Coordinates of C-alpha atoms (C1' of nucleotides) in Angstrom, one line a residue:
Chain A
M1 CA 6.9 2.5 1.4
L2 CA 6.2 -0.2 3.9
N3 CA 9.0 -1.1 6.2
L4 CA 9.4 -4.5 7.8
S5 CA 10.9 -3.5 11.1
E6 CA 8.1 -1.0 11.5
L7 CA 5.6 -3.7 10.8
E8 CA 7.3 -5.8 13.4
Q9 CA 6.6 -3.0 15.9
L10 CA 3.0 -2.9 14.7
T11 CA 2.4 -6.6 15.3
A12 CA 4.2 -6.3 18.7
F13 CA 1.8 -3.6 19.6
A14 CA -1.2 -5.6 18.4
D15 CA 0.0 -8.4 20.7
L16 CA 0.7 -6.3 23.8
G17 CA -2.1 -3.7 23.6
T18 CA -0.2 -0.6 24.8
L19 CA 2.7 1.4 23.4
S20 CA 4.5 1.4 26.7
K21 CA 4.4 -2.4 27.1
T22 CA 5.6 -2.7 23.5
A23 CA 8.4 -0.2 24.1
E24 CA 9.6 -2.2 27.0
E25 CA 9.3 -5.5 25.1
L26 CA 11.2 -4.1 22.1
H27 CA 13.7 -2.1 24.2
I28 CA 12.9 1.2 22.6
S29 CA 11.2 4.3 23.9
Q30 CA 7.5 5.1 23.7
P31 CA 8.0 8.2 21.6
T32 CA 9.7 6.1 19.0
L33 CA 6.6 3.9 18.9
T34 CA 4.3 6.8 18.6
R35 CA 6.3 8.0 15.6
T36 CA 6.4 4.5 14.1
M37 CA 2.7 4.1 14.3
K38 CA 2.2 7.4 12.5
Q39 CA 4.6 6.4 9.8
I40 CA 2.8 3.1 9.3
E41 CA -0.5 4.9 9.0
E42 CA 1.2 7.1 6.5
A43 CA 2.5 4.1 4.5
F44 CA -0.9 2.5 4.4
G45 CA -2.5 5.8 3.6
V46 CA -5.6 5.2 5.8
P47 CA -6.3 5.6 9.5
L48 CA -5.4 2.4 11.5
F49 CA -5.9 3.7 15.0
E50 CA -8.5 5.2 17.3
R51 CA -6.7 7.6 19.5
G52 CA -8.0 8.5 23.0
K53 CA -6.2 11.1 25.0
N54 CA -4.6 8.5 27.1
R55 CA -4.9 5.4 24.9
I56 CA -4.4 4.2 21.4
Y57 CA -6.3 1.3 19.8
L58 CA -6.2 -0.4 16.5
N59 CA -9.4 0.2 14.6
E60 CA -11.0 -2.4 12.3
T61 CA -8.7 -1.4 9.4
G62 CA -5.8 -1.5 11.7
L63 CA -6.6 -5.1 12.6
K64 CA -6.6 -6.0 8.9
A65 CA -3.3 -4.2 8.5
V66 CA -1.9 -6.3 11.3
E67 CA -3.0 -9.5 9.5
Y68 CA -1.1 -8.4 6.4
A69 CA 1.9 -7.3 8.4
R70 CA 2.2 -10.7 10.1
K71 CA 1.9 -12.4 6.7
L72 CA 4.6 -10.2 5.2
L73 CA 6.9 -10.7 8.1
Y74 CA 6.5 -14.4 7.9
D75 CA 7.1 -14.4 4.2
A76 CA 10.2 -12.3 4.6
E77 CA 11.6 -14.7 7.2
N78 CA 10.7 -17.5 5.0
A79 CA 12.4 -16.0 2.0
V80 CA 15.6 -15.7 3.9
R81 CA 15.4 -19.3 5.0
Q82 CA 14.7 -20.5 1.5
V83 CA 17.6 -18.6 0.0
Q84 CA 19.9 -19.9 2.7
T85 CA 18.8 -23.5 2.0
F86 CA 19.1 -22.9 -1.7
H87 CA 22.7 -21.7 -1.1
A88 CA 23.4 -24.8 1.1
R89 CA 22.0 -27.1 -1.6
L90 CA 24.2 -25.5 -4.2
H91 CA 27.3 -26.2 -2.2
T92 CA 26.6 -29.7 -0.9
I93 CA 26.6 -33.0 -2.7
L94 CA 24.0 -35.2 -1.2
V95 CA 24.5 -38.9 -1.7
E96 CA 21.6 -41.3 -1.0
S97 CA 22.7 -44.9 -0.8
C98 CA 20.9 -48.2 -0.4
A99 CA 23.9 -49.5 1.6
P100 CA 26.9 -48.2 3.6
A101 CA 29.8 -50.0 1.9
P102 CA 29.9 -48.0 -1.4
L103 CA 30.0 -44.8 0.6
W104 CA 33.3 -45.9 2.2
T105 CA 35.1 -45.3 -1.0
L106 CA 32.7 -42.8 -2.6
L107 CA 32.7 -40.1 0.0
P108 CA 36.4 -39.7 0.4
L109 CA 36.7 -39.5 -3.4
L110 CA 34.0 -36.8 -3.6
S111 CA 35.7 -34.8 -0.9
E112 CA 38.9 -35.0 -2.8
N113 CA 37.4 -34.0 -6.2
F114 CA 35.1 -31.3 -4.9
P115 CA 36.9 -29.7 -2.0
E116 CA 34.6 -26.6 -2.1
Q117 CA 31.5 -28.7 -1.6
T118 CA 30.1 -30.2 1.5
I119 CA 29.6 -33.9 1.1
S120 CA 26.5 -35.3 2.8
S121 CA 25.1 -38.8 2.7
R122 CA 22.0 -40.8 3.9
L123 CA 21.0 -44.4 3.8
V124 CA 17.5 -44.6 2.4
E125 CA 15.3 -47.3 0.8
I126 CA 15.8 -48.2 -2.8
P127 CA 12.7 -46.5 -4.2
S128 CA 13.6 -43.2 -2.5
V129 CA 17.1 -43.3 -4.0
I130 CA 15.6 -43.4 -7.5
E131 CA 12.9 -40.9 -6.8
D132 CA 15.1 -38.4 -5.1
V133 CA 17.8 -38.4 -7.8
T134 CA 15.2 -38.0 -10.6
A135 CA 13.4 -35.3 -8.7
G136 CA 16.7 -33.5 -8.1
K137 CA 16.4 -33.8 -4.3
C138 CA 19.9 -35.4 -4.2
E139 CA 22.8 -35.4 -6.5
I140 CA 24.0 -39.0 -6.4
G141 CA 22.3 -42.3 -5.7
I142 CA 23.6 -45.7 -5.1
L143 CA 21.5 -48.8 -6.1
P144 CA 22.3 -52.5 -5.9
F145 CA 21.2 -52.9 -9.6
P146 CA 21.1 -50.9 -12.8
I147 CA 18.2 -48.8 -13.9
N148 CA 17.3 -47.2 -17.2
E149 CA 15.9 -43.7 -17.0
N150 CA 16.6 -41.3 -19.8
T151 CA 17.5 -38.3 -17.6
V152 CA 19.7 -40.3 -15.3
A153 CA 23.1 -41.7 -15.9
C154 CA 23.7 -45.2 -14.3
R155 CA 27.1 -46.9 -14.1
P156 CA 28.4 -49.9 -12.2
I157 CA 31.0 -48.9 -9.6
I158 CA 31.7 -51.7 -7.1
R159 CA 30.8 -55.2 -6.3
E160 CA 29.8 -56.5 -2.8
E161 CA 29.5 -60.2 -1.9
L162 CA 27.8 -61.4 1.2
F163 CA 29.3 -64.0 3.6
V164 CA 27.9 -65.7 6.7
C165 CA 30.3 -65.9 9.6
V166 CA 29.7 -68.8 12.0
P167 CA 31.9 -70.2 14.8
K168 CA 34.0 -73.1 13.6
E169 CA 32.0 -75.5 15.8
H170 CA 28.7 -74.3 14.5
E171 CA 26.5 -76.8 12.7
L172 CA 26.7 -74.7 9.5
A173 CA 30.4 -74.4 9.6
K174 CA 30.9 -77.5 7.5
K175 CA 29.0 -76.0 4.5
Q176 CA 31.1 -74.7 1.7
K177 CA 28.3 -72.4 0.5
L178 CA 24.9 -71.3 1.8
T179 CA 21.7 -69.5 0.8
L180 CA 19.7 -67.1 2.9
S181 CA 16.8 -69.6 2.9
A182 CA 19.1 -72.2 4.3
L183 CA 19.8 -69.8 7.1
N184 CA 16.1 -69.1 7.6
G185 CA 15.2 -70.0 11.2
F186 CA 18.6 -69.2 12.7
N187 CA 18.7 -66.1 14.7
C188 CA 21.4 -63.7 13.6
L189 CA 23.4 -60.8 14.7
L190 CA 22.9 -57.7 12.6
R191 CA 24.3 -54.2 12.5
S192 CA 21.9 -51.4 12.2
E193 CA 22.6 -48.9 9.4
I194 CA 23.1 -51.5 6.7
G195 CA 20.5 -50.2 4.3
F196 CA 18.8 -52.7 2.0
W197 CA 20.6 -55.7 3.5
N198 CA 18.2 -55.3 6.4
E199 CA 15.1 -55.7 4.2
L200 CA 16.8 -58.5 2.2
C201 CA 17.4 -60.6 5.3
R202 CA 13.9 -60.1 6.7
E203 CA 12.4 -61.0 3.4
K204 CA 14.5 -64.1 2.8
M205 CA 14.6 -65.3 6.4
P206 CA 11.2 -64.6 7.8
A207 CA 11.5 -67.3 10.5
S208 CA 14.7 -65.8 11.9
R209 CA 14.9 -63.2 14.5
F210 CA 17.6 -60.5 14.2
L211 CA 19.6 -59.0 17.1
V212 CA 20.2 -55.6 15.7
Q213 CA 23.2 -53.8 17.3
T214 CA 23.6 -50.1 16.9
D215 CA 26.9 -50.0 18.7
E216 CA 29.8 -51.5 16.7
F217 CA 31.6 -52.5 19.9
A218 CA 28.6 -54.4 21.2
F219 CA 28.3 -56.1 17.9
E220 CA 31.9 -57.3 17.9
E221 CA 31.6 -58.4 21.5
L222 CA 28.6 -60.5 20.8
A223 CA 30.2 -61.9 17.6
R224 CA 33.0 -63.1 19.8
E225 CA 31.1 -64.3 22.8
S226 CA 28.0 -65.9 21.1
S227 CA 27.6 -68.5 18.5
L228 CA 25.0 -66.5 16.6
P229 CA 25.7 -66.3 12.9
C230 CA 26.5 -62.8 11.6
F231 CA 27.4 -61.4 8.2
T232 CA 30.3 -59.8 6.5
T233 CA 31.2 -58.9 2.9
N234 CA 34.2 -58.6 0.7
L235 CA 34.2 -54.8 1.4
A236 CA 34.2 -55.1 5.2
E237 CA 37.8 -54.8 6.4
N238 CA 37.6 -54.3 10.1
M239 CA 36.9 -57.8 11.5
Y240 CA 40.0 -59.8 11.2
D241 CA 40.2 -60.9 14.8
I242 CA 36.6 -62.1 14.8
L243 CA 37.1 -63.9 11.5
E244 CA 40.0 -65.9 12.9
E245 CA 37.6 -67.7 15.2
R246 CA 34.8 -68.0 12.7
K247 CA 34.3 -69.5 9.3
R248 CA 33.4 -67.3 6.3
I249 CA 30.8 -69.0 4.1
P250 CA 29.8 -67.4 0.8
V251 CA 26.1 -66.7 0.3
M252 CA 25.0 -67.8 -3.1
D253 CA 21.7 -65.9 -3.6
K254 CA 22.0 -63.5 -6.5
E255 CA 20.5 -60.7 -4.4
A256 CA 23.4 -61.2 -1.9
N257 CA 26.0 -60.6 -4.5
V258 CA 25.3 -57.2 -5.9
T259 CA 27.0 -54.7 -8.2
Y260 CA 26.4 -51.2 -6.9
H261 CA 25.4 -48.7 -9.5
M262 CA 25.9 -45.0 -9.2
I263 CA 23.1 -42.8 -10.6
Y264 CA 23.0 -39.1 -11.2
K265 CA 21.3 -36.6 -13.6
K266 CA 23.0 -36.9 -17.0
Q267 CA 23.6 -33.1 -17.1
K268 CA 25.9 -33.4 -14.1
K269 CA 28.9 -34.4 -16.1
E270 CA 31.3 -33.6 -13.3
Y271 CA 30.5 -37.0 -11.8
H272 CA 31.9 -38.9 -14.8
T273 CA 35.4 -38.9 -13.4
I274 CA 34.2 -40.2 -10.1
E275 CA 32.7 -43.3 -11.7
E276 CA 36.0 -44.0 -13.4
Q277 CA 38.1 -43.6 -10.3
L278 CA 35.7 -45.8 -8.4
R279 CA 35.9 -48.6 -10.9
K280 CA 39.7 -48.3 -11.0
K281 CA 39.7 -48.8 -7.2
D282 CA 37.3 -51.8 -7.5
R283 CA 39.7 -53.6 -9.7
Q284 CA 42.5 -53.3 -7.2
Chain B
M1 CA 16.3 -7.9 8.9
L2 CA 15.2 -7.6 5.3
N3 CA 14.3 -4.2 4.2
L4 CA 11.9 -3.6 1.4
S5 CA 13.5 -0.5 -0.1
E6 CA 16.8 -2.3 -0.2
L7 CA 15.1 -5.2 -2.0
E8 CA 13.7 -2.7 -4.4
Q9 CA 17.3 -1.6 -5.2
L10 CA 18.2 -5.3 -5.6
T11 CA 15.5 -6.0 -8.1
A12 CA 16.3 -2.8 -10.0
F13 CA 19.9 -4.0 -10.2
A14 CA 18.7 -7.4 -11.4
D15 CA 16.8 -5.6 -14.2
L16 CA 19.6 -3.2 -15.2
G17 CA 22.7 -5.3 -14.8
T18 CA 25.1 -2.7 -13.4
L19 CA 25.2 -0.7 -10.3
S20 CA 25.9 2.5 -12.2
K21 CA 22.8 2.2 -14.4
T22 CA 20.8 1.3 -11.4
A23 CA 22.1 4.3 -9.5
E24 CA 21.1 6.6 -12.4
E25 CA 17.7 5.0 -12.6
L26 CA 17.0 5.3 -8.9
H27 CA 18.6 8.7 -8.6
I28 CA 21.1 7.6 -6.0
S29 CA 24.9 7.3 -6.0
Q30 CA 26.8 4.1 -6.9
P31 CA 28.5 3.9 -3.5
T32 CA 25.1 3.8 -1.9
L33 CA 24.2 0.8 -4.0
T34 CA 27.5 -1.0 -3.3
R35 CA 26.6 -0.6 0.4
T36 CA 23.0 -1.7 -0.1
M37 CA 24.1 -4.8 -1.9
K38 CA 26.4 -5.7 1.0
Q39 CA 23.6 -5.1 3.5
I40 CA 21.3 -7.3 1.5
E41 CA 23.9 -10.1 1.4
E42 CA 24.2 -9.6 5.2
A43 CA 20.5 -9.9 5.7
F44 CA 20.3 -13.1 3.7
G45 CA 23.4 -14.4 5.4
V46 CA 24.8 -16.0 2.2
P47 CA 26.8 -14.7 -0.8
L48 CA 24.5 -13.4 -3.5
F49 CA 27.1 -11.9 -5.9
E50 CA 30.1 -12.7 -7.9
R51 CA 32.4 -9.8 -7.7
G52 CA 35.0 -9.0 -10.4
K53 CA 37.3 -6.1 -9.9
N54 CA 35.3 -4.1 -12.3
R55 CA 32.0 -5.9 -12.3
I56 CA 29.4 -7.4 -10.0
Y57 CA 27.0 -10.2 -10.9
L58 CA 24.2 -12.0 -9.2
N59 CA 25.2 -15.6 -8.6
E60 CA 22.7 -18.4 -8.7
T61 CA 21.6 -17.8 -5.1
G62 CA 21.3 -14.1 -5.8
L63 CA 18.9 -14.8 -8.7
K64 CA 16.8 -16.8 -6.2
A65 CA 16.9 -14.0 -3.8
V66 CA 15.7 -11.6 -6.5
E67 CA 12.7 -13.9 -7.1
Y68 CA 11.8 -13.8 -3.5
A69 CA 12.4 -10.0 -3.4
R70 CA 10.0 -9.4 -6.3
K71 CA 7.4 -11.5 -4.6
L72 CA 7.8 -9.7 -1.3
L73 CA 7.6 -6.3 -2.9
Y74 CA 4.5 -7.3 -4.8
D75 CA 2.9 -8.7 -1.7
A76 CA 3.7 -5.5 0.3
E77 CA 2.2 -3.3 -2.4
N78 CA -0.8 -5.6 -2.5
A79 CA -1.2 -5.5 1.3
V80 CA -1.4 -1.7 1.1
R81 CA -4.0 -1.8 -1.6
Q82 CA -6.0 -4.4 0.3
V83 CA -6.0 -2.4 3.5
Q84 CA -7.0 0.7 1.6
T85 CA -9.9 -1.0 -0.1
F86 CA -10.9 -2.5 3.2
H87 CA -11.0 1.0 4.7
A88 CA -13.0 2.3 1.8
R89 CA -15.5 -0.5 2.1
L90 CA -15.8 0.2 5.8
H91 CA -16.8 3.7 5.1
T92 CA -19.1 3.3 2.1
I93 CA -22.6 2.0 1.8
L94 CA -22.9 0.3 -1.5
V95 CA -26.5 0.0 -2.9
E96 CA -27.3 -2.3 -5.7
S97 CA -30.6 -1.7 -7.3
C98 CA -32.7 -3.3 -10.1
A99 CA -34.0 0.1 -11.1
P100 CA -33.2 3.7 -10.7
A101 CA -36.4 5.1 -9.2
P102 CA -36.1 3.8 -5.7
L103 CA -32.6 5.3 -5.5
W104 CA -34.0 8.8 -6.0
T105 CA -35.4 8.7 -2.5
L106 CA -33.1 6.1 -0.9
L107 CA -29.8 7.8 -1.6
P108 CA -30.5 11.2 -0.1
L109 CA -32.0 9.5 2.9
L110 CA -28.8 7.4 3.4
S111 CA -26.6 10.5 3.0
E112 CA -28.7 12.2 5.7
N113 CA -28.6 9.3 8.1
F114 CA -25.0 8.3 7.6
P115 CA -23.1 11.6 6.9
E116 CA -19.8 9.9 7.7
Q117 CA -20.3 7.3 5.0
T118 CA -19.8 7.5 1.3
I119 CA -22.9 6.4 -0.5
S120 CA -22.4 4.5 -3.7
S121 CA -24.9 2.9 -6.0
R122 CA -25.0 0.6 -9.1
L123 CA -27.8 -0.7 -11.3
V124 CA -27.3 -4.5 -11.7
E125 CA -29.4 -7.4 -12.7
I126 CA -31.8 -8.9 -10.2
P127 CA -29.8 -12.1 -9.5
S128 CA -26.7 -10.1 -8.8
V129 CA -28.5 -7.9 -6.2
I130 CA -29.5 -11.0 -4.2
E131 CA -26.1 -12.6 -4.6
D132 CA -24.1 -9.6 -3.7
V133 CA -26.1 -8.7 -0.6
T134 CA -25.9 -12.3 0.8
A135 CA -22.2 -12.5 0.0
G136 CA -21.6 -9.2 1.7
K137 CA -20.3 -7.5 -1.4
C138 CA -22.8 -4.7 -1.0
E139 CA -24.8 -3.4 2.0
I140 CA -28.2 -2.8 0.5
G141 CA -30.1 -4.2 -2.4
I142 CA -33.3 -3.2 -4.1
L143 CA -35.6 -5.8 -5.7
P144 CA -38.9 -5.6 -7.5
F145 CA -40.3 -8.4 -5.4
P146 CA -39.8 -9.9 -1.9
I147 CA -37.5 -12.7 -1.1
N148 CA -37.1 -15.0 1.8
E149 CA -33.5 -15.7 3.0
N150 CA -32.8 -16.3 6.6
T151 CA -29.7 -14.0 6.9
V152 CA -31.3 -11.2 4.9
A153 CA -34.0 -8.7 6.0
C154 CA -36.5 -7.9 3.2
R155 CA -39.0 -5.1 3.5
P156 CA -41.3 -3.3 1.0
I157 CA -40.4 0.3 0.6
I158 CA -42.0 1.9 -2.4
R159 CA -44.4 1.2 -5.3
E160 CA -43.8 2.0 -8.9
E161 CA -46.4 1.8 -11.7
L162 CA -45.7 1.9 -15.3
F163 CA -47.5 4.0 -17.9
V164 CA -47.2 4.3 -21.6
C165 CA -47.0 7.8 -23.1
V166 CA -48.4 8.3 -26.6
P167 CA -49.2 11.4 -28.6
K168 CA -52.9 12.2 -28.3
E169 CA -53.4 11.4 -32.0
H170 CA -51.7 8.0 -31.7
E171 CA -53.9 5.0 -32.5
L172 CA -53.3 3.7 -28.9
A173 CA -54.4 7.0 -27.3
K174 CA -58.0 6.0 -27.1
K175 CA -57.3 3.0 -24.8
Q176 CA -57.9 3.4 -21.1
K177 CA -55.5 0.7 -20.2
L178 CA -52.8 -1.4 -21.9
T179 CA -50.6 -4.5 -21.5
L180 CA -47.1 -4.8 -22.7
S181 CA -48.2 -7.6 -25.1
A182 CA -50.7 -5.2 -26.7
L183 CA -47.7 -2.8 -27.3
N184 CA -45.6 -5.6 -28.8
G185 CA -44.6 -4.7 -32.3
F186 CA -44.6 -0.9 -31.7
N187 CA -41.2 0.5 -31.7
C188 CA -40.6 2.5 -28.5
L189 CA -38.3 5.2 -27.1
L190 CA -36.4 4.0 -24.1
R191 CA -33.9 5.5 -21.7
S192 CA -30.7 3.6 -20.9
E193 CA -30.0 3.0 -17.3
I194 CA -33.5 1.8 -16.3
G195 CA -32.4 -1.5 -14.8
F196 CA -34.8 -4.4 -15.0
W197 CA -37.4 -2.4 -17.0
N198 CA -35.1 -2.9 -19.9
E199 CA -35.2 -6.7 -19.7
L200 CA -38.9 -6.7 -19.0
C201 CA -39.7 -4.8 -22.2
R202 CA -37.5 -6.9 -24.3
E203 CA -39.1 -10.0 -22.9
K204 CA -42.7 -9.0 -23.2
M205 CA -42.3 -7.1 -26.5
P206 CA -40.0 -9.3 -28.6
A207 CA -41.4 -7.9 -31.9
S208 CA -40.7 -4.3 -30.9
R209 CA -37.5 -2.4 -31.5
F210 CA -36.2 0.0 -28.9
L211 CA -34.5 3.3 -29.5
V212 CA -32.4 3.5 -26.5
Q213 CA -31.3 7.1 -25.6
T214 CA -28.4 7.6 -23.2
D215 CA -28.8 11.3 -23.2
E216 CA -31.8 12.7 -21.3
F217 CA -32.0 15.7 -23.6
A218 CA -32.1 13.6 -26.7
F219 CA -34.8 11.4 -25.1
E220 CA -37.0 14.4 -24.4
E221 CA -36.5 15.9 -27.8
L222 CA -37.5 12.7 -29.5
A223 CA -40.5 12.3 -27.2
R224 CA -41.6 15.7 -28.3
E225 CA -40.8 15.4 -32.0
S226 CA -41.7 11.8 -32.7
S227 CA -44.8 9.8 -32.3
L228 CA -43.0 6.8 -30.8
P229 CA -44.5 5.5 -27.6
C230 CA -42.4 5.9 -24.5
F231 CA -42.8 5.1 -20.8
T232 CA -43.1 6.9 -17.6
T233 CA -44.0 5.9 -14.0
N234 CA -45.7 7.3 -11.0
L235 CA -42.2 8.1 -9.6
A236 CA -41.0 10.1 -12.6
E237 CA -41.5 13.7 -11.9
N238 CA -39.6 15.6 -14.6
M239 CA -41.7 15.2 -17.7
Y240 CA -44.7 17.6 -17.3
D241 CA -44.2 19.4 -20.6
I242 CA -44.0 16.3 -22.6
L243 CA -47.0 14.8 -20.9
E244 CA -49.1 17.8 -21.8
E245 CA -48.9 16.7 -25.4
R246 CA -49.2 13.0 -24.7
K247 CA -51.6 10.7 -23.0
R248 CA -50.6 8.6 -20.1
I249 CA -52.1 5.1 -20.2
P250 CA -51.6 2.6 -17.3
V251 CA -49.9 -0.7 -18.1
M252 CA -51.8 -3.5 -16.4
D253 CA -49.2 -6.3 -16.4
K254 CA -48.5 -7.3 -12.8
E255 CA -44.7 -7.2 -13.6
A256 CA -45.2 -3.5 -14.6
N257 CA -46.6 -2.6 -11.2
V258 CA -44.0 -3.5 -8.7
T259 CA -43.4 -3.0 -5.0
Y260 CA -39.7 -2.5 -4.5
H261 CA -38.2 -4.3 -1.6
M262 CA -35.1 -3.3 0.3
I263 CA -32.8 -6.1 1.4
Y264 CA -29.8 -6.1 3.7
K265 CA -28.1 -8.4 6.1
K266 CA -30.2 -8.8 9.2
Q267 CA -27.3 -8.0 11.5
K268 CA -27.1 -4.4 10.0
K269 CA -29.9 -3.1 12.2
E270 CA -28.9 0.5 11.4
Y271 CA -30.9 0.2 8.2
H272 CA -34.2 -0.4 10.1
T273 CA -34.9 3.3 10.4
I274 CA -34.2 3.9 6.7
E275 CA -37.0 1.4 5.7
E276 CA -39.5 3.2 7.9
Q277 CA -38.6 6.6 6.6
L278 CA -38.9 5.3 3.1
R279 CA -42.4 3.9 3.7
K280 CA -43.4 7.1 5.3
K281 CA -42.4 9.0 2.2
D282 CA -44.2 6.5 -0.1
R283 CA -47.5 7.1 1.7
Q284 CA -47.3 10.9 1.0
Chain C
dT1 C1' -1.1 8.6 42.1
dA2 C1' 0.2 5.6 38.6
dT3 C1' -0.2 4.7 33.8
dT4 C1' -0.2 6.1 29.2
dA5 C1' 0.2 8.7 24.9
dT6 C1' 2.0 12.9 22.9
dT7 C1' 5.0 16.9 22.2
dA8 C1' 9.4 19.3 22.4
dC9 C1' 14.1 19.2 22.2
dG10 C1' 18.9 18.0 21.9
dT11 C1' 22.2 14.7 20.6
dT12 C1' 24.3 11.4 17.9
dA13 C1' 24.8 7.6 14.7
dG14 C1' 24.5 6.3 10.3
dG15 C1' 23.2 7.1 5.7
dC16 C1' 24.3 9.5 1.6
dG17 C1' 27.0 11.9 -1.8
dT18 C1' 31.6 13.6 -3.5
dA19 C1' 36.0 12.6 -4.6
dA20 C1' 39.5 9.4 -5.5
dA21 C1' 41.5 5.0 -6.3
dG22 C1' 41.8 0.7 -8.6
dA23 C1' 40.7 -2.3 -12.4
dT24 C1' 38.9 -3.8 -16.7
dT25 C1' 37.7 -3.6 -21.7
Chain D
dA1 C1' 40.0 6.6 -22.7
dA2 C1' 35.8 5.2 -20.9
dT3 C1' 33.3 2.4 -17.8
dC4 C1' 32.5 0.4 -13.5
dT5 C1' 33.1 -1.0 -8.6
dT6 C1' 35.0 -0.1 -4.3
dT7 C1' 37.2 2.7 -0.7
dA8 C1' 37.7 6.9 2.0
dC9 C1' 35.9 10.9 4.0
dG10 C1' 32.9 14.5 5.5
dC11 C1' 28.4 16.4 5.9
dC12 C1' 24.0 16.4 7.3
dT13 C1' 19.7 14.4 8.0
dA14 C1' 16.7 11.9 10.5
dA15 C1' 16.1 8.7 14.1
dC16 C1' 16.3 8.0 18.9
dG17 C1' 16.1 8.9 23.8
dT18 C1' 15.2 12.2 27.6
dA19 C1' 12.3 15.2 29.7
dA20 C1' 8.2 17.5 30.0
dT21 C1' 3.1 17.8 29.1
dA22 C1' -1.5 16.3 29.3
dA23 C1' -5.0 13.3 30.3
dT24 C1' -7.1 9.3 32.2
dA25 C1' -8.6 5.6 35.5

DNA sequence: TATTATTACGTTAGGCGTAAAGATT
DNA sequence: AATCTTTACGCCTAACGTAATAATA
């Protein structure tokens, strides 16, 4: 029968042209290669080489055999990769969310409930969330609205409400409530990695420019030192010092007050309990 | 690295369910299989089995691995087959002809000129001859007319003329010449394996019925004992005794007097000499 | 003379089977 | 008790490298 490590020697020889170079490259002796080539010929059952006294070449059939050998070697490597990623997928719960906030409570809960599994998450656009959950590319999705698909369970888990933060002396500070369109035209501070909030702002406030900060420290520094409006939500808990100097004004748009929904394939009943635990926490 | 014979053991185990059955089936010991399974797991780098104290199962990843293993094994076998047929093709000259007669002189000539090669021939319909030569599926084709294709050389090689043979007392025996349409309605003896002559007769003589004889002995016996017309040509040399009792009348249709043409890919210049030798013989 | 493939030979590592142990049904 | 996997152990093959041979450029 064919043998992959022998075929590897064959392709190496095809690349290098002489047995001695090949031997050097593969850290084995020439006699071993001579033998291997004979064995390969045996396995294929037809002559693959032209043998001179002092030289050995692949004949036309040999070149064909090398083609097949390369393909087989590639496929074998690929099989290993595929099986490995299959194994990885089997032991990781991939969560795709439209926004970061729900992950703050969801991910720890998953780790706790599935200690054997690796928990992994990505922020992606809303259509991808739906697509990937239905296609089985990820286990759990988080959307800012409910959907109705027959293979997919969809449950509300947590509510997030948007606020604008402006310095107390800012012209908007006197407002008791705001809409995003009322903010349109004001340049704003924005974090990166905020999922669909990003698209929402750009859609509702086309006249504004956004100063996107990747670094949390830079964001907070600017929030302190500038008078640019920024955003926070009921779920953000790490901005007390900034808020002291700023006023928090609720944003009234319905798109800015969302109920996140968790979606997952209906057959994955193990996620039922997660839902419940999340809703319990939300009520607190 | 993956090893095909190990994978074969894996798939056998997948089929049979227990190591001991597999060991029996493959004529090896159980311990060997235990080891092999470990090595395969090692090669894939991920767990493939659930091990009970007294039992070993493939886990989900293992089942995937088996899928890939089967594919790899199939591909490997296939590669061997492909290389073998490639080798065979490289060492055979396949001739496709529309009729048997030209082969009688062509095949011996090929054997003589290419003693290393295997000569192989098939009777096929005219369109297939052209198609297969142009597609490189066969090396040489024989047609009853010339063609003009730019990748294909086409040369006249030999002429064949059709005769009707009837008993001397037959009503057609007085004719000096005939056409196939004049024969239409007469039932005729016919050999099988006569290529395009078969189609020609059926086309030109739709009212006739043909008594096709596969066996040459049966054909000759019937030619002697019946008064059914039969055919011969200038190239047929083995019917003297029959002909003594019958009259040979030339058939005048232009389709019944053909000049065979040999076609082959222009790049195969080694067949030039064959052409010439054939034409030389034809003149004799 | 330097390079290369092949042959011959001796050594050794690893692969296989036997036997035994451990565990399950 | 029978079946099955795993572990332990010893044998023996077969795979490898070294050294020698032969041939070429």
